[in-house]
Amino acid sequence: MLGPVVWFAALLVRHLGVETAGFTVAERARFDAEPFAAPEQLAAYARNPELVTAGYALFALAAILLCATVVVFAREIGGRLALAGAALFVASLFARLYFSGIDLAAFELVDRTGLEKATEFVMNAYVDLSYGLWRVPVTASVGSIAGAVVLAVAGWRAKALGVVRCLLLLSFGWVFMGVLKEADLATVVHGGIVAIVLFGWSAVNSEKRAWIIL
């Protein structure tokens, strides 16, 4: 249950890090016109480094914790198909750790070279940074969607998941990933609550069965 809670907290803190940065209406309009969220995220870090760092750190921690959560979830469903789906999804969580490293490097650039130069460098190299060496990270990140589909099919076939939870699982697979991504309010509500409802319910049921056995 800890993984989904930390995930929700990470998304919320990342959202607050931007919302409390004190951007003017003109600045927000300029950021909205950008094709990527990176300039806004870097500007938020420059003004609010502690809170933004906390949000990104929690996100990395959540990715680690969710690895165990997803494996337990797959075991509750049972079968090789569920384990295959879990393996794909966990691969996408590993990719998030790569993206977390790029996020940290970008923040360090802000500290050492200033916001303007850091933003220019990151945006010029954004595609290469996002894809990673040999495109391994960006390929692994597809496992979030593919893994969610496989887990949903496995859960439906095993009659372990109903229509609602299958739809929640499929939608969770689309929660953002990448370098310096925005956590808007919709993402916080969707990604955070779905994780708690979807994986938390499984964790609670698992604990109940353990107590019954004891």
CSV table of C-alpha atoms in Angstrom, one decimal:
chain,number,residue,atom,x,y,z
A,1,MET,CA,0.0,0.0,0.0
A,2,LEU,CA,3.0,2.3,0.6
A,3,GLY,CA,3.9,2.5,-3.1
A,4,PRO,CA,0.5,4.0,-4.3
A,5,VAL,CA,0.4,6.5,-1.4
A,6,VAL,CA,3.9,7.7,-2.2
A,7,TRP,CA,3.0,7.9,-5.9
A,8,PHE,CA,0.0,10.1,-5.1
A,9,ALA,CA,2.1,12.3,-2.8
A,10,ALA,CA,4.8,12.6,-5.4
A,11,LEU,CA,2.3,13.8,-8.1
A,12,LEU,CA,0.7,16.2,-5.6
A,13,VAL,CA,4.0,17.8,-4.5
A,14,ARG,CA,5.2,18.1,-8.1
A,15,HIS,CA,2.0,20.0,-8.9
A,16,LEU,CA,2.4,22.2,-5.8
A,17,GLY,CA,6.0,22.9,-6.7
A,18,VAL,CA,4.9,24.7,-9.9
A,19,GLU,CA,1.7,26.2,-8.5
A,20,THR,CA,3.5,27.9,-5.6
A,21,ALA,CA,6.4,29.2,-7.8
A,22,GLY,CA,4.7,32.6,-8.2
A,23,PHE,CA,4.5,32.7,-12.0
A,24,THR,CA,2.7,35.7,-13.5
A,25,VAL,CA,-0.1,35.4,-16.0
A,26,ALA,CA,2.3,36.3,-18.8
A,27,GLU,CA,4.8,33.7,-17.7
A,28,ARG,CA,2.2,31.0,-17.6
A,29,ALA,CA,1.0,31.9,-21.1
A,30,ARG,CA,4.5,31.7,-22.3
A,31,PHE,CA,5.0,28.3,-20.7
A,32,ASP,CA,1.7,27.1,-22.1
A,33,ALA,CA,2.9,28.0,-25.6
A,34,GLU,CA,5.9,25.7,-25.3
A,35,PRO,CA,5.8,22.3,-26.9
A,36,PHE,CA,7.2,20.7,-23.7
A,37,ALA,CA,6.8,21.3,-20.0
A,38,ALA,CA,10.6,21.4,-19.3
A,39,PRO,CA,11.0,25.2,-19.4
A,40,GLU,CA,8.2,25.6,-16.8
A,41,GLN,CA,9.6,22.8,-14.6
A,42,LEU,CA,13.1,24.3,-14.7
A,43,ALA,CA,11.8,27.8,-13.9
A,44,ALA,CA,9.8,26.3,-11.0
A,45,TYR,CA,12.9,24.7,-9.7
A,46,ALA,CA,14.8,28.0,-9.9
A,47,ARG,CA,12.2,29.7,-7.7
A,48,ASN,CA,11.2,26.8,-5.5
A,49,PRO,CA,14.1,24.3,-5.4
A,50,GLU,CA,13.2,22.6,-2.1
A,51,LEU,CA,9.6,21.7,-3.0
A,52,VAL,CA,10.3,20.8,-6.6
A,53,THR,CA,13.2,18.6,-5.5
A,54,ALA,CA,10.9,16.9,-3.0
A,55,GLY,CA,8.3,16.1,-5.6
A,56,TYR,CA,10.8,14.6,-8.0
A,57,ALA,CA,12.6,12.7,-5.2
A,58,LEU,CA,9.2,11.2,-4.1
A,59,PHE,CA,8.5,10.3,-7.7
A,60,ALA,CA,11.7,8.3,-7.9
A,61,LEU,CA,11.0,6.6,-4.6
A,62,ALA,CA,7.4,5.8,-5.7
A,63,ALA,CA,8.8,4.1,-8.9
A,64,ILE,CA,10.9,1.8,-6.8
A,65,LEU,CA,8.1,1.0,-4.3
A,66,LEU,CA,5.6,0.4,-7.1
A,67,CYS,CA,7.9,-2.4,-8.5
A,68,ALA,CA,7.0,-4.5,-5.5
A,69,THR,CA,3.4,-3.4,-5.6
A,70,VAL,CA,2.9,-4.4,-9.3
A,71,VAL,CA,4.6,-7.8,-8.7
A,72,VAL,CA,2.3,-8.5,-5.7
A,73,PHE,CA,-0.7,-7.4,-7.8
A,74,ALA,CA,0.2,-9.8,-10.6
A,75,ARG,CA,0.7,-12.7,-8.1
A,76,GLU,CA,-2.8,-12.0,-6.8
A,77,ILE,CA,-4.2,-12.4,-10.3
A,78,GLY,CA,-2.1,-15.5,-10.9
A,79,GLY,CA,-0.7,-17.1,-14.0
A,80,ARG,CA,2.2,-16.5,-16.4
A,81,LEU,CA,0.3,-13.9,-18.4
A,82,ALA,CA,-0.1,-11.7,-15.3
A,83,LEU,CA,3.6,-12.1,-14.5
A,84,ALA,CA,4.5,-11.1,-18.1
A,85,GLY,CA,2.4,-8.0,-17.7
A,86,ALA,CA,4.1,-7.2,-14.5
A,87,ALA,CA,7.5,-7.6,-16.0
A,88,LEU,CA,6.6,-5.1,-18.8
A,89,PHE,CA,5.2,-2.6,-16.3
A,90,VAL,CA,8.2,-2.9,-14.0
A,91,ALA,CA,10.5,-2.2,-17.0
A,92,SER,CA,8.6,1.1,-17.4
A,93,LEU,CA,9.3,1.9,-13.8
A,94,PHE,CA,13.0,1.3,-14.3
A,95,ALA,CA,12.8,3.8,-17.2
A,96,ARG,CA,11.3,6.4,-14.9
A,97,LEU,CA,14.5,6.1,-12.8
A,98,TYR,CA,16.5,6.9,-15.9
A,99,PHE,CA,14.3,10.0,-16.5
A,100,SER,CA,14.8,10.9,-12.8
A,101,GLY,CA,18.5,11.0,-13.4
A,102,ILE,CA,18.1,13.4,-16.3
A,103,ASP,CA,15.8,15.5,-14.2
A,104,LEU,CA,18.5,15.8,-11.5
A,105,ALA,CA,21.1,16.7,-14.1
A,106,ALA,CA,18.9,19.4,-15.5
A,107,PHE,CA,18.4,20.9,-12.0
A,108,GLU,CA,22.1,20.8,-11.4
A,109,LEU,CA,22.6,22.8,-14.6
A,110,VAL,CA,20.2,25.5,-13.3
A,111,ASP,CA,22.3,25.7,-10.1
A,112,ARG,CA,25.6,25.9,-11.9
A,113,THR,CA,24.9,27.8,-15.2
A,114,GLY,CA,21.7,29.7,-14.5
A,115,LEU,CA,18.1,29.1,-15.7
A,116,GLU,CA,18.5,30.6,-19.2
A,117,LYS,CA,21.5,28.5,-20.2
A,118,ALA,CA,20.2,25.4,-18.6
A,119,THR,CA,16.9,25.7,-20.3
A,120,GLU,CA,18.6,26.3,-23.7
A,121,PHE,CA,20.8,23.2,-23.3
A,122,VAL,CA,18.0,21.0,-22.2
A,123,MET,CA,15.6,22.0,-24.9
A,124,ASN,CA,18.3,21.7,-27.6
A,125,ALA,CA,19.1,18.1,-26.4
A,126,TYR,CA,15.6,17.2,-25.2
A,127,VAL,CA,14.8,14.4,-27.7
A,128,ASP,CA,18.1,12.7,-27.2
A,129,LEU,CA,17.9,13.0,-23.5
A,130,SER,CA,14.4,11.6,-23.4
A,131,TYR,CA,15.1,8.7,-25.7
A,132,GLY,CA,18.3,7.7,-23.9
A,133,LEU,CA,21.2,5.5,-25.1
A,134,TRP,CA,20.2,3.2,-27.9
A,135,ARG,CA,16.6,4.3,-27.1
A,136,VAL,CA,16.5,1.7,-24.3
A,137,PRO,CA,14.7,4.0,-21.7
A,138,VAL,CA,12.0,5.2,-24.1
A,139,THR,CA,11.4,1.6,-25.3
A,140,ALA,CA,11.2,0.3,-21.8
A,141,SER,CA,8.7,3.1,-20.9
A,142,VAL,CA,6.2,1.6,-23.4
A,143,GLY,CA,5.9,-1.3,-21.0
A,144,SER,CA,3.6,0.9,-18.9
A,145,ILE,CA,0.9,0.8,-21.6
A,146,ALA,CA,1.7,-2.7,-22.8
A,147,GLY,CA,2.0,-4.1,-19.3
A,148,ALA,CA,-1.3,-2.6,-18.2
A,149,VAL,CA,-3.1,-4.2,-21.2
A,150,VAL,CA,-1.6,-7.6,-20.5
A,151,LEU,CA,-2.4,-7.4,-16.8
A,152,ALA,CA,-6.0,-6.3,-17.6
A,153,VAL,CA,-6.4,-9.2,-20.0
A,154,ALA,CA,-4.9,-11.6,-17.4
A,155,GLY,CA,-7.1,-10.3,-14.6
A,156,TRP,CA,-10.2,-10.5,-16.8
A,157,ARG,CA,-9.5,-14.1,-17.9
A,158,ALA,CA,-8.8,-15.1,-14.3
A,159,LYS,CA,-12.0,-13.3,-13.1
A,160,ALA,CA,-9.8,-11.4,-10.6
A,161,LEU,CA,-10.6,-8.0,-12.1
A,162,GLY,CA,-14.0,-6.6,-13.2
A,163,VAL,CA,-14.7,-4.1,-15.9
A,164,VAL,CA,-14.1,-1.1,-13.6
A,165,ARG,CA,-10.7,-2.2,-12.3
A,166,CYS,CA,-9.6,-3.3,-15.8
A,167,LEU,CA,-10.5,0.2,-17.1
A,168,LEU,CA,-8.7,1.8,-14.2
A,169,LEU,CA,-5.6,-0.4,-14.9
A,170,LEU,CA,-5.6,0.6,-18.6
A,171,SER,CA,-5.9,4.3,-17.8
A,172,PHE,CA,-3.1,4.0,-15.2
A,173,GLY,CA,-0.8,2.8,-17.9
A,174,TRP,CA,-1.1,6.1,-19.6
A,175,VAL,CA,0.1,8.2,-16.7
A,176,PHE,CA,2.9,10.4,-17.9
A,177,MET,CA,6.5,9.5,-18.1
A,178,GLY,CA,9.5,11.3,-19.5
A,179,VAL,CA,11.9,14.1,-18.8
A,180,LEU,CA,10.7,17.1,-16.7
A,181,LYS,CA,7.0,16.3,-17.2
A,182,GLU,CA,4.2,18.4,-15.8
A,183,ALA,CA,2.0,17.1,-13.0
A,184,ASP,CA,-1.2,19.1,-13.6
A,185,LEU,CA,-4.2,18.7,-11.3
A,186,ALA,CA,-5.9,16.2,-13.6
A,187,THR,CA,-2.8,14.0,-13.5
A,188,VAL,CA,-2.7,14.2,-9.7
A,189,VAL,CA,-6.3,13.2,-9.3
A,190,HIS,CA,-6.2,10.5,-12.0
A,191,GLY,CA,-2.8,9.0,-11.5
A,192,GLY,CA,-2.8,9.2,-7.7
A,193,ILE,CA,-6.3,8.1,-6.9
A,194,VAL,CA,-6.3,5.3,-9.5
A,195,ALA,CA,-3.1,3.9,-8.0
A,196,ILE,CA,-4.5,3.9,-4.5
A,197,VAL,CA,-7.9,2.4,-5.5
A,198,LEU,CA,-6.4,-0.1,-7.9
A,199,PHE,CA,-3.3,-1.4,-6.1
A,200,GLY,CA,-4.4,-0.4,-2.6
A,201,TRP,CA,-7.5,-2.6,-2.8
A,202,SER,CA,-5.5,-5.6,-3.8
A,203,ALA,CA,-3.0,-5.0,-1.0
A,204,VAL,CA,-5.9,-4.7,1.6
A,205,ASN,CA,-7.4,-8.0,0.3
A,206,SER,CA,-4.0,-9.7,0.4
A,207,GLU,CA,-3.5,-8.6,4.0
A,208,LYS,CA,-7.0,-9.8,5.0
A,209,ARG,CA,-6.3,-13.3,3.5
A,210,ALA,CA,-3.0,-13.4,5.4
A,211,TRP,CA,-4.7,-12.6,8.7
A,212,ILE,CA,-7.3,-15.3,8.0
A,213,ILE,CA,-4.6,-17.9,7.3
A,214,LEU,CA,-2.8,-16.9,10.6
